[in-house]
Short mmCIF file of C-alpha atoms in Angstrom, two decimals:
data_model
loop_
_atom_site.label_atom_id
_atom_site.label_comp_id
_atom_site.label_asym_id
_atom_site.label_seq_id
_atom_site.Cartn_x
_atom_site.Cartn_y
_atom_site.Cartn_z
CA MET T 1 0.00 0.00 0.00
CA LYS T 2 1.30 3.43 -0.94
CA GLY T 3 1.10 6.52 1.26
CA LEU T 4 -1.85 7.29 3.53
CA CYS T 5 -3.81 10.54 3.76
CA SER T 6 -4.86 12.05 7.08
CA PHE T 7 -8.20 13.08 5.63
CA ILE T 8 -10.25 12.72 2.48
CA LEU T 9 -11.98 15.67 0.85
CA SER T 10 -15.23 13.80 0.16
CA GLY T 11 -17.12 14.78 3.29
CA MET T 12 -13.88 16.01 4.93
CA VAL T 13 -13.84 12.86 7.07
CA PHE T 14 -10.98 12.79 9.58
CA VAL T 15 -9.10 9.50 9.46
CA CYS T 16 -7.82 7.73 12.55
CA ARG T 17 -4.13 7.22 11.73
CA ASP T 18 -3.80 4.24 14.09
CA LEU T 19 -6.67 2.44 12.37
CA LEU T 20 -5.13 3.02 8.94
CA LEU T 21 -1.75 1.80 10.11
CA SER T 22 -3.37 -1.29 11.63
CA LEU T 23 -5.19 -2.04 8.39
CA THR T 24 -2.04 -1.58 6.34
CA THR T 25 -0.08 -3.87 8.64
CA PHE T 26 -2.74 -6.59 8.49
CA LEU T 27 -3.03 -6.41 4.70
CA SER T 28 0.72 -6.58 4.13
CA MET T 29 1.03 -9.62 6.41
CA LYS T 30 -1.37 -11.66 4.29
CA ASN T 31 0.57 -13.44 1.55
CA PRO T 32 -1.35 -12.11 -1.47
CA ALA T 33 -2.10 -13.45 -4.94
CA LEU T 34 -4.22 -13.69 -7.98
CA HIS T 35 -6.88 -13.42 -10.54
CA ILE T 36 -10.29 -14.87 -11.09
CA LEU T 37 -10.91 -16.97 -14.17
CA LEU T 38 -14.36 -18.19 -13.22
CA LEU T 39 -16.76 -17.14 -10.47
CA LEU T 40 -20.01 -18.96 -9.83
CA LEU T 41 -21.99 -17.50 -6.95
CA CYS T 42 -24.65 -19.67 -5.36
CA CYS T 43 -26.39 -16.65 -3.87
CA SER T 44 -28.35 -14.93 -6.62
CA HIS T 45 -30.82 -13.67 -4.02
CA LEU T 46 -28.48 -11.01 -2.70
CA PRO T 47 -30.23 -7.64 -2.59
CA ALA T 48 -30.49 -5.94 -5.96
CA GLN T 49 -29.28 -2.38 -6.06
CA SER T 50 -29.95 0.43 -8.50
CA ASN T 51 -27.07 2.82 -9.02
CA PHE T 52 -29.03 5.47 -10.89
CA GLN T 53 -28.66 7.80 -7.88
CA THR T 54 -25.02 8.20 -8.85
CA LEU T 55 -26.10 9.66 -12.22
CA GLN T 56 -28.93 11.96 -11.13
CA SER T 57 -27.13 15.23 -11.82
CA VAL T 58 -24.70 14.22 -14.57
CA ARG T 59 -24.99 12.60 -17.98
CA LYS T 60 -22.12 10.21 -17.42
CA ILE T 61 -19.42 9.21 -14.97
CA ASP T 62 -15.82 8.54 -15.98
CA ILE T 63 -13.73 6.14 -13.91
CA PRO T 64 -9.99 6.04 -14.70
CA PHE T 65 -8.28 2.68 -14.39
CA GLU T 66 -4.86 1.09 -14.49
CA TYR T 67 -4.35 -1.76 -16.93
CA LEU T 68 -1.99 -4.03 -15.04
CA ASN T 69 -1.04 -7.53 -16.18
CA ASP T 70 -4.22 -7.70 -18.27
CA LEU T 71 -6.47 -6.61 -15.41
CA ILE T 72 -8.65 -3.50 -15.17
CA VAL T 73 -7.81 -2.11 -11.72
CA VAL T 74 -9.75 0.81 -10.22
CA LYS T 75 -9.18 2.79 -7.04
CA VAL T 76 -11.88 2.39 -4.41
CA THR T 77 -12.32 4.35 -1.18
CA PHE T 78 -13.93 2.14 1.46
CA ASN T 79 -16.30 3.81 3.97
CA GLN T 80 -14.95 7.28 3.09
CA VAL T 81 -11.65 6.38 4.74
CA PHE T 82 -9.52 3.59 3.40
CA PRO T 83 -7.97 3.38 -0.12
CA LEU T 84 -8.24 -0.03 -1.81
CA LYS T 85 -7.91 -1.41 -5.35
CA PHE T 86 -10.57 -3.56 -7.01
CA ILE T 87 -10.75 -5.40 -10.32
CA PHE T 88 -13.56 -4.23 -12.63
CA ASP T 89 -15.15 -7.58 -13.44
CA THR T 90 -18.00 -8.10 -15.91
CA GLY T 91 -17.81 -11.84 -15.21
CA ALA T 92 -18.78 -11.55 -11.54
CA GLU T 93 -22.35 -11.10 -10.39
CA HIS T 94 -21.55 -9.43 -7.07
CA THR T 95 -18.98 -7.08 -5.57
CA ILE T 96 -16.57 -8.93 -3.30
CA LEU T 97 -14.04 -7.84 -0.70
CA ALA T 98 -11.24 -10.40 -0.46
CA ARG T 99 -9.75 -9.02 2.77
CA LYS T 100 -11.95 -9.73 5.79
CA GLU T 101 -9.43 -7.86 7.99
CA VAL T 102 -10.86 -4.59 6.65
CA THR T 103 -14.43 -5.19 7.76
CA ASP T 104 -13.26 -6.78 11.03
CA LEU T 105 -11.25 -3.72 12.01
CA PHE T 106 -14.09 -1.39 11.09
CA GLY T 107 -16.40 -3.51 13.24
CA ILE T 108 -18.89 -4.02 10.40
CA PRO T 109 -21.50 -6.68 11.27
CA TYR T 110 -21.97 -9.77 9.07
CA GLU T 111 -25.63 -10.37 8.33
CA ARG T 112 -25.66 -13.71 6.51
CA GLU T 113 -23.32 -16.50 5.48
CA PHE T 114 -23.19 -17.66 1.88
CA LYS T 115 -21.48 -20.53 0.10
CA LEU T 116 -19.56 -19.85 -3.11
CA LEU T 117 -18.58 -22.39 -5.71
CA GLY T 118 -14.87 -22.25 -6.50
CA SER T 119 -13.17 -22.11 -9.89
CA ASP T 120 -13.17 -25.91 -10.08
CA MET T 121 -16.98 -25.67 -9.83
CA LYS T 122 -16.89 -28.13 -6.94
CA THR T 123 -15.07 -26.69 -3.91
CA GLU T 124 -17.38 -24.86 -1.52
CA LEU T 125 -16.10 -21.63 0.03
CA THR T 126 -17.54 -19.23 2.60
CA ALA T 127 -18.47 -15.56 2.34
CA TYR T 128 -20.52 -13.12 4.43
CA LEU T 129 -22.99 -10.40 3.48
CA VAL T 130 -22.38 -6.85 4.67
CA ARG T 131 -24.65 -3.87 4.00
CA ASN T 132 -24.58 -0.08 4.08
CA ILE T 133 -20.99 0.18 2.85
CA HIS T 134 -19.96 3.54 1.38
CA LEU T 135 -17.81 3.10 -1.72
CA ARG T 136 -16.29 5.76 -3.92
CA VAL T 137 -15.00 4.60 -7.31
CA GLY T 138 -13.50 7.50 -9.23
CA ASN T 139 -16.31 10.04 -9.37
CA MET T 140 -18.98 7.44 -8.70
CA VAL T 141 -20.37 7.31 -5.15
CA LEU T 142 -22.20 4.22 -3.87
CA PRO T 143 -23.49 5.33 -0.48
CA ASP T 144 -25.34 2.16 0.52
CA GLN T 145 -23.60 -0.80 -1.11
CA SER T 146 -24.12 -4.43 -0.15
CA MET T 147 -21.19 -6.75 -0.80
CA LEU T 148 -19.75 -10.16 -0.02
CA VAL T 149 -16.71 -10.54 2.20
CA LEU T 150 -14.63 -13.69 1.77
CA ASP T 151 -13.88 -15.68 4.92
CA ASP T 152 -10.30 -16.00 3.67
CA ASP T 153 -8.35 -14.44 0.80
CA TYR T 154 -9.23 -17.27 -1.57
CA PHE T 155 -8.24 -15.15 -4.58
CA ARG T 156 -4.64 -14.48 -3.53
CA PHE T 157 -4.56 -12.04 -6.46
CA GLN T 158 -1.07 -10.65 -5.94
CA GLU T 159 0.95 -13.87 -6.27
CA ILE T 160 0.17 -14.50 -9.92
CA THR T 161 -0.50 -10.94 -11.10
CA GLY T 162 2.05 -9.05 -9.01
CA VAL T 163 -0.67 -6.42 -8.50
CA GLU T 164 -1.98 -5.22 -5.13
CA VAL T 165 -5.71 -5.96 -5.31
CA HIS T 166 -8.27 -6.22 -2.52
CA GLY T 167 -11.48 -7.29 -4.26
CA ILE T 168 -13.68 -7.13 -7.35
CA LEU T 169 -16.39 -4.76 -8.54
CA GLY T 170 -19.15 -6.95 -9.89
CA ALA T 171 -22.20 -6.34 -12.05
CA ASP T 172 -24.33 -5.18 -9.10
CA VAL T 173 -22.41 -1.89 -9.31
CA PHE T 174 -23.23 -1.19 -12.97
CA ARG T 175 -26.42 -3.17 -13.59
CA GLY T 176 -28.82 -1.47 -16.00
CA LEU T 177 -26.24 1.07 -17.17
CA ILE T 178 -24.34 1.58 -20.40
CA VAL T 179 -20.73 0.52 -19.77
CA LYS T 180 -18.01 1.85 -22.05
CA ILE T 181 -14.48 0.48 -21.57
CA ASN T 182 -11.88 2.51 -23.44
CA TYR T 183 -8.71 0.44 -23.24
CA ASP T 184 -6.75 3.09 -25.17
CA ARG T 185 -7.53 5.95 -22.76
CA LYS T 186 -7.86 3.65 -19.72
CA VAL T 187 -11.25 5.04 -18.77
CA ILE T 188 -14.56 3.33 -17.93
CA THR T 189 -17.64 5.46 -18.69
CA LEU T 190 -21.01 4.70 -17.10
CA MET T 191 -24.25 6.30 -18.25
CA LYS T 192 -27.99 5.78 -18.11
CA LYS T 193 -29.70 4.31 -21.15
CA SER T 194 -31.60 7.58 -21.67
CA SER T 195 -28.29 9.47 -22.00
CA PHE T 196 -26.80 7.10 -24.56
CA LYS T 197 -26.92 8.62 -28.06
CA GLY T 198 -25.23 5.75 -29.86
CA PRO T 199 -21.69 4.41 -29.99
CA GLY T 200 -20.22 6.92 -32.45
CA LYS T 201 -18.07 6.37 -35.52
CA GLY T 202 -16.06 3.22 -36.12
CA TYR T 203 -18.06 0.86 -33.90
CA ASP T 204 -19.61 -2.40 -35.09
CA THR T 205 -22.65 -3.89 -33.38
CA THR T 206 -23.10 -7.47 -32.24
CA GLY T 207 -25.76 -9.11 -30.10
CA ILE T 208 -25.12 -10.42 -26.60
CA GLU T 209 -27.23 -12.26 -24.04
CA VAL T 210 -27.43 -11.05 -20.46
CA PHE T 211 -28.14 -13.54 -17.68
CA ARG T 212 -27.88 -12.64 -14.00
CA ASN T 213 -26.25 -9.38 -15.07
CA LYS T 214 -23.42 -11.13 -16.92
CA PRO T 215 -22.89 -10.74 -20.70
CA TYR T 216 -22.54 -13.71 -23.06
CA LEU T 217 -21.50 -13.79 -26.70
CA VAL T 218 -21.96 -16.42 -29.40
CA ALA T 219 -18.73 -16.83 -31.36
CA GLY T 220 -17.32 -19.14 -33.99
CA VAL T 221 -14.31 -21.25 -33.02
CA SER T 222 -12.25 -23.30 -35.43
CA ILE T 223 -9.86 -25.49 -33.45
CA ARG T 224 -8.74 -27.16 -36.65
CA ARG T 225 -8.85 -25.73 -40.14
CA ASP T 226 -11.62 -28.04 -41.38
CA SER T 227 -14.45 -27.21 -38.93
CA MET T 228 -16.10 -24.28 -37.16
CA ALA T 229 -18.16 -24.62 -33.96
CA LYS T 230 -20.57 -22.11 -32.46
CA VAL T 231 -19.77 -21.49 -28.79
CA LYS T 232 -21.29 -19.39 -26.04
CA LEU T 233 -18.67 -17.41 -24.13
CA LEU T 234 -18.82 -15.25 -21.01
CA LEU T 235 -17.34 -11.77 -21.55
CA ASP T 236 -15.07 -11.61 -18.51
CA THR T 237 -12.92 -8.55 -17.78
CA GLY T 238 -11.80 -10.32 -14.60
CA ALA T 239 -9.87 -12.92 -16.62
CA THR T 240 -6.30 -12.26 -17.78
CA LEU T 241 -6.40 -14.95 -20.47
CA SER T 242 -7.41 -14.71 -24.13
CA MET T 243 -9.99 -17.50 -24.18
CA MET T 244 -10.90 -20.59 -22.18
CA LEU T 245 -12.92 -23.49 -23.56
CA TYR T 246 -14.59 -26.24 -21.51
CA THR T 247 -13.80 -29.28 -23.60
CA ASP T 248 -16.63 -31.51 -22.36
CA THR T 249 -19.46 -29.01 -22.96
CA ASP T 250 -19.58 -29.73 -26.69
CA PRO T 251 -18.30 -32.74 -28.69
CA SER T 252 -16.67 -30.44 -31.26
CA LEU T 253 -14.38 -28.87 -28.62
CA VAL T 254 -11.52 -31.30 -29.02
CA MET T 255 -8.11 -30.09 -27.91
CA PRO T 256 -5.53 -29.39 -30.65
CA ALA T 257 -2.72 -31.88 -31.17
CA HIS T 258 -0.06 -29.70 -29.56
CA THR T 259 -0.77 -28.49 -26.01
CA LEU T 260 1.06 -27.73 -22.77
CA LYS T 261 -0.24 -29.32 -19.58
CA GLY T 262 -0.01 -27.67 -16.21
CA GLN T 263 -1.38 -24.91 -14.02
CA ILE T 264 -3.22 -22.61 -16.41
CA GLY T 265 -3.97 -19.99 -13.77
CA MET T 266 -5.71 -19.48 -10.51
CA GLY T 267 -9.28 -18.74 -9.60
CA LEU T 268 -11.51 -18.60 -6.59
CA GLY T 269 -10.20 -21.28 -4.26
CA GLY T 270 -7.03 -22.53 -5.89
CA TYR T 271 -4.88 -23.21 -8.91
CA LEU T 272 -6.51 -24.46 -12.09
CA GLU T 273 -5.15 -27.49 -13.88
CA GLY T 274 -5.61 -27.74 -17.61
CA TYR T 275 -4.00 -27.35 -21.00
CA LEU T 276 -2.79 -24.47 -23.15
CA GLY T 277 -2.94 -24.62 -26.93
CA ARG T 278 -3.87 -22.58 -29.99
CA VAL T 279 -7.21 -22.30 -31.74
CA HIS T 280 -6.87 -21.91 -35.50
CA GLN T 281 -9.48 -19.15 -35.69
CA LEU T 282 -11.92 -17.20 -33.53
CA GLU T 283 -14.71 -15.12 -35.07
CA PHE T 284 -17.20 -12.72 -33.50
CA GLY T 285 -18.66 -9.34 -34.38
CA GLY T 286 -17.34 -9.65 -37.93
CA GLU T 287 -13.72 -9.83 -36.74
CA TYR T 288 -11.36 -12.79 -37.10
CA PHE T 289 -8.38 -13.75 -34.95
CA ASN T 290 -5.90 -16.46 -35.96
CA GLU T 291 -3.78 -18.79 -33.81
CA VAL T 292 -5.44 -17.67 -30.58
CA LEU T 293 -3.81 -18.84 -27.36
CA THR T 294 -6.52 -20.80 -25.57
CA ASN T 295 -6.84 -22.49 -22.20
CA PHE T 296 -8.66 -25.83 -22.20
CA GLN T 297 -10.32 -27.18 -19.08
CA GLU T 298 -12.71 -30.02 -18.34
CA VAL T 299 -15.80 -29.44 -16.25
CA ASN T 300 -15.44 -31.85 -13.36
CA GLU T 301 -17.72 -34.88 -13.32
CA GLY T 302 -20.67 -34.42 -11.01
CA VAL T 303 -20.76 -30.63 -11.37
CA ASP T 304 -24.18 -29.07 -11.97
CA THR T 305 -23.54 -27.74 -15.48
CA THR T 306 -26.78 -25.69 -15.39
CA LEU T 307 -24.73 -23.20 -13.35
CA LEU T 308 -22.77 -22.50 -16.52
CA PHE T 309 -25.91 -21.18 -18.26
CA GLY T 310 -25.01 -23.25 -21.32
CA ARG T 311 -21.70 -21.53 -21.81
CA ASN T 312 -18.72 -23.22 -23.40
CA GLY T 313 -16.04 -20.94 -22.02
CA ILE T 314 -14.75 -17.42 -21.43
CA ILE T 315 -13.34 -14.51 -23.42
CA GLY T 316 -10.88 -12.54 -21.30
CA ASN T 317 -9.00 -9.27 -21.42
CA LYS T 318 -6.28 -10.40 -23.83
CA ILE T 319 -8.97 -10.38 -26.51
CA LEU T 320 -11.36 -7.75 -25.13
CA SER T 321 -8.52 -5.22 -24.83
CA ARG T 322 -8.08 -5.38 -28.62
CA PHE T 323 -11.25 -3.28 -28.78
CA ASN T 324 -12.82 -0.31 -27.13
CA VAL T 325 -16.01 -1.93 -25.85
CA ILE T 326 -19.50 -0.61 -25.13
CA LEU T 327 -21.92 -2.94 -23.32
CA ASP T 328 -25.63 -2.09 -23.49
CA TYR T 329 -27.07 -4.48 -20.91
CA THR T 330 -30.67 -3.34 -21.38
CA SER T 331 -30.77 -3.78 -25.17
CA GLU T 332 -28.40 -6.78 -25.09
CA LYS T 333 -25.97 -5.27 -27.56
CA MET T 334 -22.21 -4.83 -27.67
CA TYR T 335 -20.39 -2.22 -29.74
CA LEU T 336 -16.77 -2.87 -30.73
CA LYS T 337 -14.10 -0.57 -32.16
CA PRO T 338 -10.54 -1.85 -32.71
CA SER T 339 -8.06 -0.46 -30.19
CA ARG T 340 -4.31 0.01 -30.52
CA ARG T 341 -3.84 -3.61 -29.37
CA PHE T 342 -6.03 -5.06 -32.12
CA SER T 343 -3.24 -6.56 -34.26
CA LYS T 344 -1.00 -7.65 -31.39
CA LYS T 345 0.27 -11.23 -31.70
CA PHE T 346 -0.85 -13.87 -29.22
CA ASP T 347 2.56 -14.39 -27.65
CA TYR T 348 3.37 -16.80 -24.86
CA ASP T 349 6.25 -17.16 -22.43
CA LYS T 350 9.30 -18.80 -24.02
CA SER T 351 11.08 -19.84 -20.82
CA GLY T 352 8.79 -22.48 -19.30
CA LEU T 353 8.96 -20.74 -15.92
CA ILE T 354 5.80 -20.06 -13.94
CA VAL T 355 6.78 -17.41 -11.40
CA ILE T 356 4.77 -15.85 -8.56
CA ALA T 357 5.35 -12.59 -6.68
CA ALA T 358 5.90 -12.49 -2.92
CA GLY T 359 6.94 -10.04 -0.22
CA THR T 360 5.26 -6.86 0.96
CA LYS T 361 6.41 -4.97 -2.16
CA LEU T 362 5.67 -7.90 -4.51
CA ASN T 363 9.26 -7.80 -5.82
CA SER T 364 10.48 -11.16 -4.55
CA PHE T 365 9.93 -13.94 -7.08
CA VAL T 366 9.54 -17.68 -6.56
CA VAL T 367 9.25 -20.45 -9.15
CA LEU T 368 5.78 -21.99 -8.79
CA ASP T 369 6.21 -24.56 -11.56
CA VAL T 370 8.45 -25.52 -14.49
CA ILE T 371 6.98 -26.74 -17.77
CA ALA T 372 8.42 -30.09 -18.81
CA GLU T 373 10.92 -30.10 -21.71
CA SER T 374 11.13 -26.29 -21.67
CA PRO T 375 14.25 -24.06 -21.57
CA ALA T 376 13.78 -23.71 -17.81
CA ALA T 377 13.60 -27.48 -17.38
CA ASP T 378 16.66 -27.94 -19.60
CA ALA T 379 18.58 -25.44 -17.44
CA GLY T 380 17.66 -27.31 -14.26
CA LEU T 381 15.27 -24.79 -12.70
CA GLN T 382 13.00 -26.27 -10.03
CA LYS T 383 9.83 -25.44 -8.17
CA GLY T 384 10.66 -23.33 -5.11
CA ASP T 385 13.76 -21.67 -6.59
CA ILE T 386 14.04 -17.98 -5.64
CA LEU T 387 15.09 -15.58 -8.39
CA LYS T 388 17.79 -13.20 -7.13
CA ARG T 389 19.20 -11.70 -10.32
CA VAL T 390 17.97 -11.62 -13.92
CA ASN T 391 20.39 -10.55 -16.65
CA LEU T 392 22.80 -9.24 -13.98
CA ARG T 393 20.18 -6.98 -12.34
CA PRO T 394 18.72 -7.64 -8.87
CA SER T 395 15.26 -9.17 -9.21
CA ALA T 396 13.90 -6.66 -6.68
CA LEU T 397 14.22 -3.99 -9.40
CA PHE T 398 11.67 -5.82 -11.56
CA SER T 399 7.92 -6.22 -11.43
CA LEU T 400 6.23 -9.49 -12.33
CA ALA T 401 5.15 -7.87 -15.61
CA ASP T 402 8.81 -7.00 -16.33
CA LEU T 403 9.80 -10.65 -15.91
CA HIS T 404 6.98 -11.78 -18.19
CA ARG T 405 8.28 -9.43 -20.90
CA ILE T 406 11.85 -10.71 -20.49
CA PHE T 407 10.74 -14.35 -20.72
CA SER T 408 8.64 -13.59 -23.82
CA ARG T 409 11.41 -12.05 -25.90
CA LYS T 410 12.68 -13.24 -29.25
CA GLU T 411 13.43 -16.91 -29.76
CA GLY T 412 17.12 -17.67 -29.23
CA LYS T 413 17.59 -14.88 -26.69
CA LYS T 414 19.64 -15.94 -23.64
CA VAL T 415 18.46 -15.02 -20.14
CA ARG T 416 20.96 -15.34 -17.30
CA ILE T 417 19.53 -16.00 -13.86
CA ILE T 418 20.95 -16.34 -10.38
CA ILE T 419 18.72 -18.33 -8.03
CA VAL T 420 18.80 -19.38 -4.41
CA ARG T 421 17.98 -23.02 -3.66
CA GLU T 422 18.25 -24.40 -0.12
CA GLY T 423 20.50 -21.50 0.81
CA LYS T 424 22.89 -21.91 -2.13
CA ARG T 425 23.30 -19.44 -5.00
CA LEU T 426 23.27 -21.06 -8.43
CA LYS T 427 23.77 -19.62 -11.92
CA LYS T 428 21.44 -20.68 -14.72
CA THR T 429 21.15 -19.70 -18.39
CA LEU T 430 17.95 -20.08 -20.41
CA THR T 431 17.78 -19.98 -24.19
CA LEU T 432 14.28 -18.86 -25.08
CA ARG T 433 12.24 -20.80 -27.64
CA HIS T 434 8.63 -21.17 -28.73
CA LEU T 435 6.69 -23.61 -26.57
CA ILE T 436 3.27 -23.41 -28.18
#
């Protein structure tokens, strides 16, 4: 957490410095970590909330965001006092606070207990309902917000993303509004339907389906060159991937011949096992993408697949960010205009290292896993190794995003690493090459 203010101008509320220091200490002690790929909430009867009061006197509200490791991260002020960071997540039905220490130290009462279904769609997790929370998100004020508070930090956002995140803003915050996400300017614009005069020049229109305040798109997927399947995909700005397909939801979703097996990410409740490969072509809204990096996962046997609402997978930020996006939830339409990222290649790490961030500043890096028969495996890297230097520079000078860029450089590039393993410093050299 960066610096703390002694007061906040909204309402001129005086802040108890000891309380802020206590909160900061508690949050930094929790080993952080990660992003949500899939969130299924078994509590659709949470109180619905209209946020039109935030737009009574203005035509629209702009919310600036940071785009960090393929996540849309917005600044949130909790109860007019405490600065937090939340992910803006179209794939989540409800707003969630991942750090129960915050509500505990504010003495906020928990009204009800709910059970959440984890990313494996089987593990049951615990959350609590809190009401009457005052949230400020950019210029948007939510004076009476209900939200879920996780019993434990199941997300562990920071480990995998290297980004300090405390929760997610779900669809209950922007239900019924027009949502414009400008990835080029890094601004989210919210407006009432009555204020929306159309998308403007350069946008194409495509239909979506909205169920429980979450948007779904029908797309064409060609895993191999000789066939095209129609798939229903959740539009999920809380996912850092390009696309995920559930292979057992449709007989045509057969994995490509060449895939990598391992931990494809992390979601609510733990790491996700699956495969990474490339889809020959993806088509939606009149646009085509070739050789799309795609995560493949099976829906576990015994899972109630009706919770998926017939969906075959997810489209995440690595594709959505190739557009400036307008979501019209009421009319079930999406408007798309290519962004600066539109023609970017679907690159993947060329080292075979899966690294997580640790430490209070998220600048200590530990090897979580090593892909078999990769440059990292060839060089003898192992799970649990601590990176101390990368290309002669101390690892503490890097962010996790910096390391990802280094490990995704041109094929044939050498990366020199010094690691610590069981107290011993070892030198390793990786020669980058394409893995997928």
